[in-house]
PDB file of C-alpha atoms in Angstrom:
ATOM      1  CA  UNK A 277     112.235 106.393  58.632  1.00 59.00           C
ATOM      2  CA  UNK A 278     115.183 104.544  60.231  1.00 74.00           C
ATOM      3  CA  UNK A 279     112.722 102.043  61.668  1.00 74.00           C
ATOM      4  CA  UNK A 280     111.322 101.390  58.191  1.00 73.00           C
ATOM      5  CA  UNK A 281     114.808 100.883  56.773  1.00 81.00           C
ATOM      6  CA  UNK A 282     115.606  98.399  59.534  1.00 81.00           C
ATOM      7  CA  UNK A 283     112.325  96.566  58.906  1.00 76.00           C
ATOM      8  CA  UNK A 284     113.005  96.370  55.171  1.00 80.00           C
ATOM      9  CA  UNK A 285     116.551  95.100  55.811  1.00 83.00           C
ATOM     10  CA  UNK A 286     115.470  92.322  58.153  1.00 80.00           C
ATOM     11  CA  UNK A 287     112.580  91.363  55.857  1.00 82.00           C
ATOM     12  CA  UNK A 288     114.554  91.311  52.601  1.00 89.00           C
ATOM     13  CA  UNK A 289     118.208  90.956  53.607  1.00 91.00           C
ATOM     14  CA  UNK A 290     118.702  87.680  51.720  1.00 94.00           C
ATOM     15  CA  UNK A 291     117.261  89.276  48.579  1.00 94.00           C
ATOM     16  CA  UNK A 292     119.392  92.418  48.967  1.00 94.00           C
ATOM     17  CA  UNK A 293     122.564  90.398  49.514  1.00 96.00           C
ATOM     18  CA  UNK A 294     121.659  88.172  46.574  1.00 96.00           C
ATOM     19  CA  UNK A 295     121.247  91.193  44.301  1.00 95.00           C
ATOM     20  CA  UNK A 296     124.633  92.562  45.405  1.00 96.00           C
ATOM     21  CA  UNK A 297     126.298  89.209  44.688  1.00 96.00           C
ATOM     22  CA  UNK A 298     124.673  89.004  41.243  1.00 95.00           C
ATOM     23  CA  UNK A 299     125.788  92.523  40.300  1.00 94.00           C
ATOM     24  CA  UNK A 300     129.338  91.738  41.458  1.00 94.00           C
ATOM     25  CA  UNK A 301     129.339  88.569  39.341  1.00 91.00           C
ATOM     26  CA  UNK A 302     127.994  90.481  36.362  1.00 90.00           C
ATOM     27  CA  UNK A 303     130.691  93.145  36.588  1.00 89.00           C
ATOM     28  CA  UNK A 304     133.425  90.519  36.998  1.00 87.00           C
ATOM     29  CA  UNK A 305     132.529  87.985  34.293  1.00 81.00           C
ATOM     30  CA  UNK A 306     128.816  87.957  33.588  1.00 75.00           C
ATOM     31  CA  UNK A 307     129.103  89.916  30.337  1.00 75.00           C
ATOM     32  CA  UNK A 308     130.592  86.883  28.623  1.00 77.00           C
ATOM     33  CA  UNK A 309     127.473  84.846  29.417  1.00 78.00           C
ATOM     34  CA  UNK A 310     124.836  87.083  27.878  1.00 83.00           C
ATOM     35  CA  UNK A 311     122.025  85.662  25.803  1.00 87.00           C
ATOM     36  CA  UNK A 312     121.579  87.030  22.271  1.00 86.00           C
ATOM     37  CA  UNK A 313     118.549  89.245  21.825  1.00 84.00           C
ATOM     38  CA  UNK A 314     115.454  87.397  20.689  1.00 87.00           C
ATOM     39  CA  UNK A 315     112.666  85.137  21.880  1.00 89.00           C
ATOM     40  CA  UNK A 316     114.788  83.114  24.313  1.00 90.00           C
ATOM     41  CA  UNK A 317     116.022  86.249  26.083  1.00 92.00           C
ATOM     42  CA  UNK A 318     112.501  87.693  26.268  1.00 92.00           C
ATOM     43  CA  UNK A 319     111.069  84.474  27.725  1.00 94.00           C
ATOM     44  CA  UNK A 320     113.942  84.236  30.216  1.00 94.00           C
ATOM     45  CA  UNK A 321     113.391  87.786  31.426  1.00 95.00           C
ATOM     46  CA  UNK A 322     109.650  87.182  31.746  1.00 95.00           C
ATOM     47  CA  UNK A 323     109.945  83.858  33.568  1.00 95.00           C
ATOM     48  CA  UNK A 324     112.649  85.018  35.965  1.00 96.00           C
ATOM     49  CA  UNK A 325     110.981  88.355  36.694  1.00 95.00           C
ATOM     50  CA  UNK A 326     107.621  86.741  37.403  1.00 95.00           C
ATOM     51  CA  UNK A 327     109.213  84.106  39.629  1.00 95.00           C
ATOM     52  CA  UNK A 328     111.142  86.628  41.675  1.00 94.00           C
ATOM     53  CA  UNK A 329     108.274  89.119  41.886  1.00 92.00           C
ATOM     54  CA  UNK A 330     105.855  86.398  42.952  1.00 89.00           C
ATOM     55  CA  UNK A 331     108.108  84.962  45.647  1.00 91.00           C
ATOM     56  CA  UNK A 332     109.119  88.375  46.997  1.00 87.00           C
ATOM     57  CA  UNK A 333     105.515  89.547  47.063  1.00 83.00           C
ATOM     58  CA  UNK A 334     104.241  86.454  48.843  1.00 81.00           C
ATOM     59  CA  UNK A 335     106.884  86.755  51.532  1.00 80.00           C
ATOM     60  CA  UNK A 336     106.435  90.516  51.841  1.00 79.00           C
ATOM     61  CA  UNK A 337     102.693  90.109  52.317  1.00 73.00           C
ATOM     62  CA  UNK A 338     103.367  88.171  55.521  1.00 72.00           C
ATOM     63  CA  UNK A 339     105.445  90.894  57.151  1.00 67.00           C
ATOM     64  CA  UNK A 340     103.578  93.845  55.639  1.00 70.00           C
ATOM     65  CA  UNK A 341      99.791  93.381  55.986  1.00 65.00           C
ATOM     66  CA  UNK A 342      99.080  96.321  53.679  1.00 60.00           C
ATOM     67  CA  UNK A 343     100.583  94.294  50.809  1.00 60.00           C
ATOM     68  CA  UNK A 344      98.312  91.303  51.271  1.00 62.00           C
ATOM     69  CA  UNK A 345      96.196  90.514  48.201  1.00 58.00           C
ATOM     70  CA  UNK A 346      92.440  91.153  48.225  1.00 58.00           C
ATOM     71  CA  UNK A 347      90.366  88.499  49.975  1.00 48.00           C
ATOM     72  CA  UNK A 348      93.557  86.990  51.424  1.00 57.00           C
ATOM     73  CA  UNK A 349      91.720  86.511  54.722  1.00 60.00           C
ATOM     74  CA  UNK A 350      89.589  83.878  52.983  1.00 52.00           C
ATOM     75  CA  UNK A 351      92.577  81.791  51.923  1.00 58.00           C
ATOM     76  CA  UNK A 352      93.146  78.560  53.865  1.00 57.00           C
ATOM     77  CA  UNK A 353      95.665  78.883  56.670  1.00 64.00           C
ATOM     78  CA  UNK A 354      97.862  76.154  55.206  1.00 66.00           C
ATOM     79  CA  UNK A 355      98.643  78.387  52.206  1.00 69.00           C
ATOM     80  CA  UNK A 356     100.646  80.640  54.531  1.00 73.00           C
ATOM     81  CA  UNK A 357     101.936  77.804  56.694  1.00 80.00           C
ATOM     82  CA  UNK A 358     103.412  76.132  53.619  1.00 86.00           C
ATOM     83  CA  UNK A 359     105.411  79.168  52.532  1.00 87.00           C
ATOM     84  CA  UNK A 360     108.576  77.099  52.871  1.00 91.00           C
ATOM     85  CA  UNK A 361     107.593  75.324  49.614  1.00 93.00           C
ATOM     86  CA  UNK A 362     106.767  78.461  47.637  1.00 93.00           C
ATOM     87  CA  UNK A 363     110.219  78.646  46.044  1.00 95.00           C
ATOM     88  CA  UNK A 364     109.911  75.078  44.740  1.00 97.00           C
ATOM     89  CA  UNK A 365     106.448  75.613  43.270  1.00 96.00           C
ATOM     90  CA  UNK A 366     107.413  78.908  41.626  1.00 96.00           C
ATOM     91  CA  UNK A 367     110.676  77.390  40.385  1.00 96.00           C
ATOM     92  CA  UNK A 368     108.754  74.607  38.632  1.00 97.00           C
ATOM     93  CA  UNK A 369     106.596  77.143  36.785  1.00 97.00           C
ATOM     94  CA  UNK A 370     109.610  79.247  35.794  1.00 97.00           C
ATOM     95  CA  UNK A 371     111.545  76.255  34.443  1.00 97.00           C
ATOM     96  CA  UNK A 372     108.528  75.052  32.477  1.00 96.00           C
ATOM     97  CA  UNK A 373     108.233  78.494  30.888  1.00 95.00           C
ATOM     98  CA  UNK A 374     111.937  78.486  30.005  1.00 95.00           C
ATOM     99  CA  UNK A 375     111.298  75.508  27.706  1.00 93.00           C
ATOM    100  CA  UNK A 376     110.109  78.096  25.155  1.00 89.00           C
ATOM    101  CA  UNK A 377     111.124  77.936  22.356  1.00 84.00           C
ATOM    102  CA  UNK A 378     110.704  74.147  22.438  1.00 76.00           C
ATOM    103  CA  UNK A 379     112.162  73.541  18.984  1.00 61.00           C
ATOM    104  CA  UNK A 380     114.756  75.457  16.996  1.00 53.00           C
ATOM    105  CA  UNK A 381     113.516  76.229  13.511  1.00 51.00           C
ATOM    106  CA  UNK A 382     116.744  76.755  11.630  1.00 51.00           C
ATOM    107  CA  UNK A 383     118.464  75.172   8.610  1.00 52.00           C
ATOM    108  CA  UNK A 384     119.917  71.810   9.571  1.00 53.00           C
ATOM    109  CA  UNK A 385     123.645  71.314   9.342  1.00 50.00           C
ATOM    110  CA  UNK A 386     125.706  68.175   9.163  1.00 53.00           C
ATOM    111  CA  UNK A 387     124.509  65.114  11.014  1.00 53.00           C
ATOM    112  CA  UNK A 388     126.088  64.631  14.425  1.00 57.00           C
ATOM    113  CA  UNK A 389     126.778  61.080  15.542  1.00 51.00           C
ATOM    114  CA  UNK A 390     127.240  62.184  19.159  1.00 64.00           C
ATOM    115  CA  UNK A 391     124.317  61.139  21.323  1.00 71.00           C
ATOM    116  CA  UNK A 392     122.717  64.179  22.965  1.00 77.00           C
ATOM    117  CA  UNK A 393     121.268  63.854  26.453  1.00 84.00           C
ATOM    118  CA  UNK A 394     119.970  66.332  29.053  1.00 84.00           C
ATOM    119  CA  UNK A 395     123.541  66.405  30.394  1.00 85.00           C
ATOM    120  CA  UNK A 396     125.226  67.202  27.065  1.00 84.00           C
ATOM    121  CA  UNK A 397     125.256  71.000  27.301  1.00 89.00           C
ATOM    122  CA  UNK A 398     125.961  71.623  30.980  1.00 85.00           C
ATOM    123  CA  UNK A 399     129.228  71.417  32.936  1.00 87.00           C
ATOM    124  CA  UNK A 400     129.446  68.448  35.269  1.00 90.00           C
ATOM    125  CA  UNK A 401     129.992  70.700  38.283  1.00 92.00           C
ATOM    126  CA  UNK A 402     126.545  72.251  37.735  1.00 92.00           C
ATOM    127  CA  UNK A 403     124.902  68.835  37.926  1.00 94.00           C
ATOM    128  CA  UNK A 404     127.105  67.871  40.867  1.00 95.00           C
ATOM    129  CA  UNK A 405     126.037  71.046  42.658  1.00 95.00           C
ATOM    130  CA  UNK A 406     122.345  70.353  42.089  1.00 96.00           C
ATOM    131  CA  UNK A 407     122.807  66.784  43.329  1.00 96.00           C
ATOM    132  CA  UNK A 408     124.562  68.020  46.466  1.00 97.00           C
ATOM    133  CA  UNK A 409     121.812  70.521  47.246  1.00 97.00           C
ATOM    134  CA  UNK A 410     119.103  67.898  46.721  1.00 97.00           C
ATOM    135  CA  UNK A 411     120.951  65.448  48.970  1.00 97.00           C
ATOM    136  CA  UNK A 412     121.264  68.072  51.697  1.00 97.00           C
ATOM    137  CA  UNK A 413     117.562  68.948  51.494  1.00 98.00           C
ATOM    138  CA  UNK A 414     116.509  65.312  51.726  1.00 97.00           C
ATOM    139  CA  UNK A 415     118.865  64.633  54.647  1.00 97.00           C
ATOM    140  CA  UNK A 416     117.791  67.662  56.672  1.00 97.00           C
ATOM    141  CA  UNK A 417     114.110  67.042  55.887  1.00 96.00           C
ATOM    142  CA  UNK A 418     114.278  63.431  57.055  1.00 96.00           C
ATOM    143  CA  UNK A 419     116.158  64.317  60.250  1.00 95.00           C
ATOM    144  CA  UNK A 420     113.707  67.108  61.086  1.00 94.00           C
ATOM    145  CA  UNK A 421     110.775  64.849  60.265  1.00 95.00           C
ATOM    146  CA  UNK A 422     112.057  62.138  62.579  1.00 95.00           C
ATOM    147  CA  UNK A 423     112.323  64.705  65.377  1.00 92.00           C
ATOM    148  CA  UNK A 424     108.730  65.860  64.911  1.00 93.00           C
ATOM    149  CA  UNK A 425     105.689  64.651  66.807  1.00 92.00           C
ATOM    150  CA  UNK A 426     101.956  64.936  66.116  1.00 92.00           C
ATOM    151  CA  UNK A 427     100.306  67.979  67.657  1.00 87.00           C
ATOM    152  CA  UNK A 428      96.806  68.208  69.082  1.00 86.00           C
ATOM    153  CA  UNK A 429      95.418  68.108  65.534  1.00 88.00           C
ATOM    154  CA  UNK A 430      97.412  64.992  64.676  1.00 89.00           C
ATOM    155  CA  UNK A 431      99.764  66.899  62.328  1.00 90.00           C
ATOM    156  CA  UNK A 432     103.452  66.007  62.492  1.00 93.00           C
ATOM    157  CA  UNK A 433     104.841  69.485  63.145  1.00 92.00           C
ATOM    158  CA  UNK A 434     105.402  69.596  66.910  1.00 92.00           C
ATOM    159  CA  UNK A 435     108.685  69.425  68.805  1.00 90.00           C
ATOM    160  CA  UNK A 436     108.641  68.718  72.542  1.00 84.00           C
ATOM    161  CA  UNK A 437     111.350  69.113  75.172  1.00 80.00           C
ATOM    162  CA  UNK A 438     110.825  67.005  78.285  1.00 75.00           C
ATOM    163  CA  UNK A 439     112.111  68.871  81.317  1.00 65.00           C
ATOM    164  CA  UNK A 440     111.037  66.342  83.912  1.00 62.00           C
ATOM    165  CA  UNK A 441     108.406  63.826  84.860  1.00 59.00           C
ATOM    166  CA  UNK A 442     105.615  66.389  84.690  1.00 64.00           C
ATOM    167  CA  UNK A 443     107.182  69.318  82.841  1.00 65.00           C
ATOM    168  CA  UNK A 444     107.435  69.693  79.081  1.00 68.00           C
ATOM    169  CA  UNK A 445     107.185  72.444  76.529  1.00 74.00           C
ATOM    170  CA  UNK A 446     107.096  72.510  72.772  1.00 78.00           C
ATOM    171  CA  UNK A 447     106.989  74.479  69.552  1.00 85.00           C
ATOM    172  CA  UNK A 448     106.652  74.012  65.811  1.00 89.00           C
ATOM    173  CA  UNK A 449     109.349  72.230  63.789  1.00 92.00           C
ATOM    174  CA  UNK A 450     109.890  71.494  60.124  1.00 93.00           C
ATOM    175  CA  UNK A 451     108.347  68.036  60.488  1.00 92.00           C
ATOM    176  CA  UNK A 452     106.630  65.594  58.157  1.00 95.00           C
ATOM    177  CA  UNK A 453     103.643  67.917  57.814  1.00 94.00           C
ATOM    178  CA  UNK A 454     105.841  70.369  55.920  1.00 94.00           C
ATOM    179  CA  UNK A 455     108.597  68.155  54.525  1.00 95.00           C
ATOM    180  CA  UNK A 456     106.469  65.533  52.756  1.00 95.00           C
ATOM    181  CA  UNK A 457     104.730  68.058  50.422  1.00 95.00           C
ATOM    182  CA  UNK A 458     108.099  69.763  49.938  1.00 96.00           C
ATOM    183  CA  UNK A 459     109.797  66.505  48.945  1.00 97.00           C
ATOM    184  CA  UNK A 460     106.994  65.839  46.466  1.00 97.00           C
ATOM    185  CA  UNK A 461     107.550  69.265  44.894  1.00 97.00           C
ATOM    186  CA  UNK A 462     111.292  68.605  44.956  1.00 97.00           C
ATOM    187  CA  UNK A 463     110.747  65.462  42.884  1.00 97.00           C
ATOM    188  CA  UNK A 464     108.513  67.419  40.500  1.00 98.00           C
ATOM    189  CA  UNK A 465     111.161  70.140  40.142  1.00 98.00           C
ATOM    190  CA  UNK A 466     113.818  67.562  39.243  1.00 97.00           C
ATOM    191  CA  UNK A 467     111.486  65.901  36.726  1.00 97.00           C
ATOM    192  CA  UNK A 468     110.533  69.183  35.031  1.00 97.00           C
ATOM    193  CA  UNK A 469     114.182  70.272  34.901  1.00 97.00           C
ATOM    194  CA  UNK A 470     115.187  66.967  33.301  1.00 95.00           C
ATOM    195  CA  UNK A 471     112.413  67.207  30.682  1.00 95.00           C
ATOM    196  CA  UNK A 472     113.257  70.815  29.752  1.00 95.00           C
ATOM    197  CA  UNK A 473     116.975  69.997  29.441  1.00 95.00           C
ATOM    198  CA  UNK A 474     116.030  67.091  27.194  1.00 93.00           C
ATOM    199  CA  UNK A 475     113.881  69.382  25.026  1.00 92.00           C
ATOM    200  CA  UNK A 476     116.831  71.764  24.659  1.00 91.00           C
ATOM    201  CA  UNK A 477     119.308  69.022  23.748  1.00 88.00           C
ATOM    202  CA  UNK A 478     117.037  66.908  21.522  1.00 84.00           C
ATOM    203  CA  UNK A 479     116.681  68.942  18.251  1.00 81.00           C
ATOM    204  CA  UNK A 480     119.290  68.456  15.552  1.00 76.00           C
ATOM    205  CA  UNK A 481     122.102  70.977  15.381  1.00 73.00           C
ATOM    206  CA  UNK A 482     121.569  73.849  12.960  1.00 70.00           C
ATOM    207  CA  UNK A 483     123.842  74.847  10.093  1.00 65.00           C
ATOM    208  CA  UNK A 484     125.446  77.488  12.319  1.00 76.00           C
ATOM    209  CA  UNK A 485     126.958  74.857  14.601  1.00 73.00           C
ATOM    210  CA  UNK A 486     128.968  77.083  16.961  1.00 80.00           C
ATOM    211  CA  UNK A 487     126.163  79.541  17.689  1.00 81.00           C
ATOM    212  CA  UNK A 488     123.680  76.704  18.128  1.00 84.00           C
ATOM    213  CA  UNK A 489     125.884  74.910  20.661  1.00 87.00           C
ATOM    214  CA  UNK A 490     126.575  78.166  22.499  1.00 89.00           C
ATOM    215  CA  UNK A 491     122.853  78.912  22.760  1.00 90.00           C
ATOM    216  CA  UNK A 492     122.140  75.451  24.157  1.00 91.00           C
ATOM    217  CA  UNK A 493     124.930  75.855  26.698  1.00 92.00           C
ATOM    218  CA  UNK A 494     123.496  79.196  27.827  1.00 92.00           C
ATOM    219  CA  UNK A 495     119.932  77.880  28.067  1.00 93.00           C
ATOM    220  CA  UNK A 496     121.083  74.804  29.986  1.00 94.00           C
ATOM    221  CA  UNK A 497     123.059  76.982  32.375  1.00 94.00           C
ATOM    222  CA  UNK A 498     120.050  79.205  32.998  1.00 95.00           C
ATOM    223  CA  UNK A 499     117.765  76.225  33.624  1.00 96.00           C
ATOM    224  CA  UNK A 500     120.211  74.780  36.142  1.00 96.00           C
ATOM    225  CA  UNK A 501     120.673  78.203  37.765  1.00 96.00           C
ATOM    226  CA  UNK A 502     116.919  78.663  38.222  1.00 97.00           C
ATOM    227  CA  UNK A 503     116.565  75.130  39.594  1.00 97.00           C
ATOM    228  CA  UNK A 504     119.549  75.570  41.931  1.00 97.00           C
ATOM    229  CA  UNK A 505     118.225  78.946  43.065  1.00 97.00           C
ATOM    230  CA  UNK A 506     114.824  77.495  43.938  1.00 97.00           C
ATOM    231  CA  UNK A 507     116.475  74.627  45.825  1.00 98.00           C
ATOM    232  CA  UNK A 508     118.779  76.973  47.745  1.00 98.00           C
ATOM    233  CA  UNK A 509     115.978  79.352  48.710  1.00 97.00           C
ATOM    234  CA  UNK A 510     113.979  76.351  49.917  1.00 97.00           C
ATOM    235  CA  UNK A 511     116.955  74.976  51.864  1.00 97.00           C
ATOM    236  CA  UNK A 512     117.564  78.401  53.395  1.00 97.00           C
ATOM    237  CA  UNK A 513     113.941  78.493  54.538  1.00 95.00           C
ATOM    238  CA  UNK A 514     114.374  75.090  56.200  1.00 96.00           C
ATOM    239  CA  UNK A 515     117.447  76.223  58.139  1.00 97.00           C
ATOM    240  CA  UNK A 516     115.722  79.461  59.156  1.00 95.00           C
ATOM    241  CA  UNK A 517     112.722  77.473  60.383  1.00 93.00           C
ATOM    242  CA  UNK A 518     114.977  75.148  62.371  1.00 95.00           C
ATOM    243  CA  UNK A 519     116.715  78.165  63.920  1.00 94.00           C
ATOM    244  CA  UNK A 520     113.327  79.313  65.211  1.00 92.00           C
ATOM    245  CA  UNK A 521     112.782  75.878  66.728  1.00 92.00           C
ATOM    246  CA  UNK A 522     116.245  75.940  68.318  1.00 91.00           C
ATOM    247  CA  UNK A 523     115.468  79.279  69.987  1.00 88.00           C
ATOM    248  CA  UNK A 524     112.774  77.676  72.161  1.00 83.00           C
ATOM    249  CA  UNK A 525     113.153  78.497  75.853  1.00 76.00           C
ATOM    250  CA  UNK A 526     111.106  77.238  78.773  1.00 67.00           C
ATOM    251  CA  UNK A 527     111.083  77.577  82.527  1.00 60.00           C
ATOM    252  CA  UNK A 528     109.200  76.359  85.554  1.00 57.00           C
ATOM    253  CA  UNK A 529     109.224  76.787  89.313  1.00 55.00           C
ATOM    254  CA  UNK A 530     111.100  74.101  91.228  1.00 64.00           C
ATOM    255  CA  UNK A 531     110.217  73.705  94.864  1.00 57.00           C
ATOM    256  CA  UNK A 532     109.267  76.766  96.837  1.00 61.00           C
ATOM    257  CA  UNK A 533     111.968  79.209  95.767  1.00 60.00           C
ATOM    258  CA  UNK A 534     113.703  77.496  92.869  1.00 55.00           C
ATOM    259  CA  UNK A 535     113.430  78.105  89.164  1.00 53.00           C
ATOM    260  CA  UNK A 536     114.592  75.932  86.301  1.00 57.00           C
ATOM    261  CA  UNK A 537     115.037  76.800  82.644  1.00 66.00           C
ATOM    262  CA  UNK A 538     115.461  74.507  79.659  1.00 71.00           C
ATOM    263  CA  UNK A 539     116.353  74.822  76.009  1.00 79.00           C
ATOM    264  CA  UNK A 540     116.393  72.498  73.021  1.00 82.00           C
ATOM    265  CA  UNK A 541     119.350  70.102  72.686  1.00 83.00           C
ATOM    266  CA  UNK A 542     120.534  72.044  69.631  1.00 87.00           C
ATOM    267  CA  UNK A 543     120.010  75.539  71.078  1.00 86.00           C
ATOM    268  CA  UNK A 544     123.707  76.350  70.632  1.00 88.00           C
ATOM    269  CA  UNK A 545     123.257  75.923  66.876  1.00 93.00           C
ATOM    270  CA  UNK A 546     120.531  78.568  66.641  1.00 93.00           C
ATOM    271  CA  UNK A 547     122.740  81.460  65.436  1.00 94.00           C
ATOM    272  CA  UNK A 548     124.545  79.211  62.959  1.00 96.00           C
ATOM    273  CA  UNK A 549     121.272  77.846  61.572  1.00 96.00           C
ATOM    274  CA  UNK A 550     119.923  81.375  61.153  1.00 95.00           C
ATOM    275  CA  UNK A 551     122.946  82.826  59.354  1.00 96.00           C
ATOM    276  CA  UNK A 552     123.528  79.726  57.252  1.00 97.00           C
ATOM    277  CA  UNK A 553     119.880  79.837  56.213  1.00 96.00           C
ATOM    278  CA  UNK A 554     120.088  83.516  55.268  1.00 96.00           C
ATOM    279  CA  UNK A 555     123.342  82.975  53.379  1.00 97.00           C
ATOM    280  CA  UNK A 556     122.061  79.975  51.434  1.00 97.00           C
ATOM    281  CA  UNK A 557     118.876  81.831  50.484  1.00 97.00           C
ATOM    282  CA  UNK A 558     120.952  84.845  49.394  1.00 97.00           C
ATOM    283  CA  UNK A 559     122.987  82.585  47.104  1.00 97.00           C
ATOM    284  CA  UNK A 560     119.747  81.255  45.617  1.00 97.00           C
ATOM    285  CA  UNK A 561     118.474  84.755  44.911  1.00 97.00           C
ATOM    286  CA  UNK A 562     121.881  85.639  43.447  1.00 97.00           C
ATOM    287  CA  UNK A 563     121.492  82.830  40.902  1.00 96.00           C
ATOM    288  CA  UNK A 564     118.054  84.116  39.922  1.00 97.00           C
ATOM    289  CA  UNK A 565     119.294  87.695  39.617  1.00 96.00           C
ATOM    290  CA  UNK A 566     122.260  86.451  37.580  1.00 94.00           C
ATOM    291  CA  UNK A 567     119.945  84.761  35.070  1.00 95.00           C
ATOM    292  CA  UNK A 568     117.845  87.920  34.877  1.00 94.00           C
ATOM    293  CA  UNK A 569     120.891  90.089  34.173  1.00 93.00           C
ATOM    294  CA  UNK A 570     122.221  87.717  31.516  1.00 90.00           C
ATOM    295  CA  UNK A 571     118.907  87.871  29.669  1.00 91.00           C
ATOM    296  CA  UNK A 572     118.015  91.529  30.222  1.00 89.00           C
ATOM    297  CA  UNK A 573     121.412  92.894  29.177  1.00 84.00           C
ATOM    298  CA  UNK A 574     121.633  90.927  25.948  1.00 74.00           C
ATOM    299  CA  UNK A 575     124.231  90.904  23.216  1.00 67.00           C
ATOM    300  CA  UNK A 576     123.338  91.585  19.594  1.00 60.00           C
ATOM    301  CA  UNK A 577     122.682  88.392  17.664  1.00 52.00           C
ATOM    302  CA  UNK A 578     124.703  87.697  14.534  1.00 50.00           C
ATOM    303  CA  UNK A 579     122.968  87.704  11.193  1.00 41.00           C
ATOM    304  CA  UNK A 580     122.974  83.921  10.861  1.00 41.00           C
ATOM    305  CA  UNK A 581     122.435  83.154  14.535  1.00 42.00           C
ATOM    306  CA  UNK A 582     119.363  81.256  15.644  1.00 41.00           C
ATOM    307  CA  UNK A 583     116.660  83.851  16.249  1.00 42.00           C
ATOM    308  CA  UNK A 584     115.566  82.291  19.511  1.00 43.00           C
TER     309      UNK A 584
END
């Protein structure tokens, strides 16, 4: 039993820490950010639950063979090799689902001369945070890609350490083979997020102006939280992958009685890369859990509030 607990902890520690952070946030101030009961809350719970369940299951199936789906042995190997991009792909689907309801069918109020954009209902620091995460992902991906080399199959995912004129050893790295598809999904995630924010901001304000604006603020916040969570989980996976590369060790006999050992140039960063990766992923899961709590533990809608 203790062995199972240890295995579960090391397999799901980022998720467990993320849940603890989300509960702490909810107890501290999350109750003021609840969605009103209705269609929007139901869709948010469904989208977030499916996204989290899918990502957790896919990752659990790798460490626990008994959880692997039927016929999984017939899936192409690259499906499992590309697990670093799963969070981005699932995040895109979740954000697209959160566009429901697309329009708000409510009595129109007074005309507003203020131009509404996808940035109208979200704090600037949310958008600044997303921009910072995206910039970090692109920077790390490019640096890791430049350090990669083609392997025997011609795929840019190999990292080699030259220990001498005739000695070298290598391992896998988050190279172009992984980062190019991930950057394409990253662009798709940004595009889908922008479109959904535009769909939320575009309709005219309803007669109940205050409740309408509050709902749009909450929906925008949840969209940005899901997008940020997917980006952080992806970034955490990159750092964790790089920590595995940094842990590479190699040795060879030198002369008759000598022995030499070599490591990667960034071997000293291995613990930092690992814990930073786990912490960043935990923060991403915390954002997803926070959205789930805000939609599952709803507040009662007012009589004249938009029924979304």
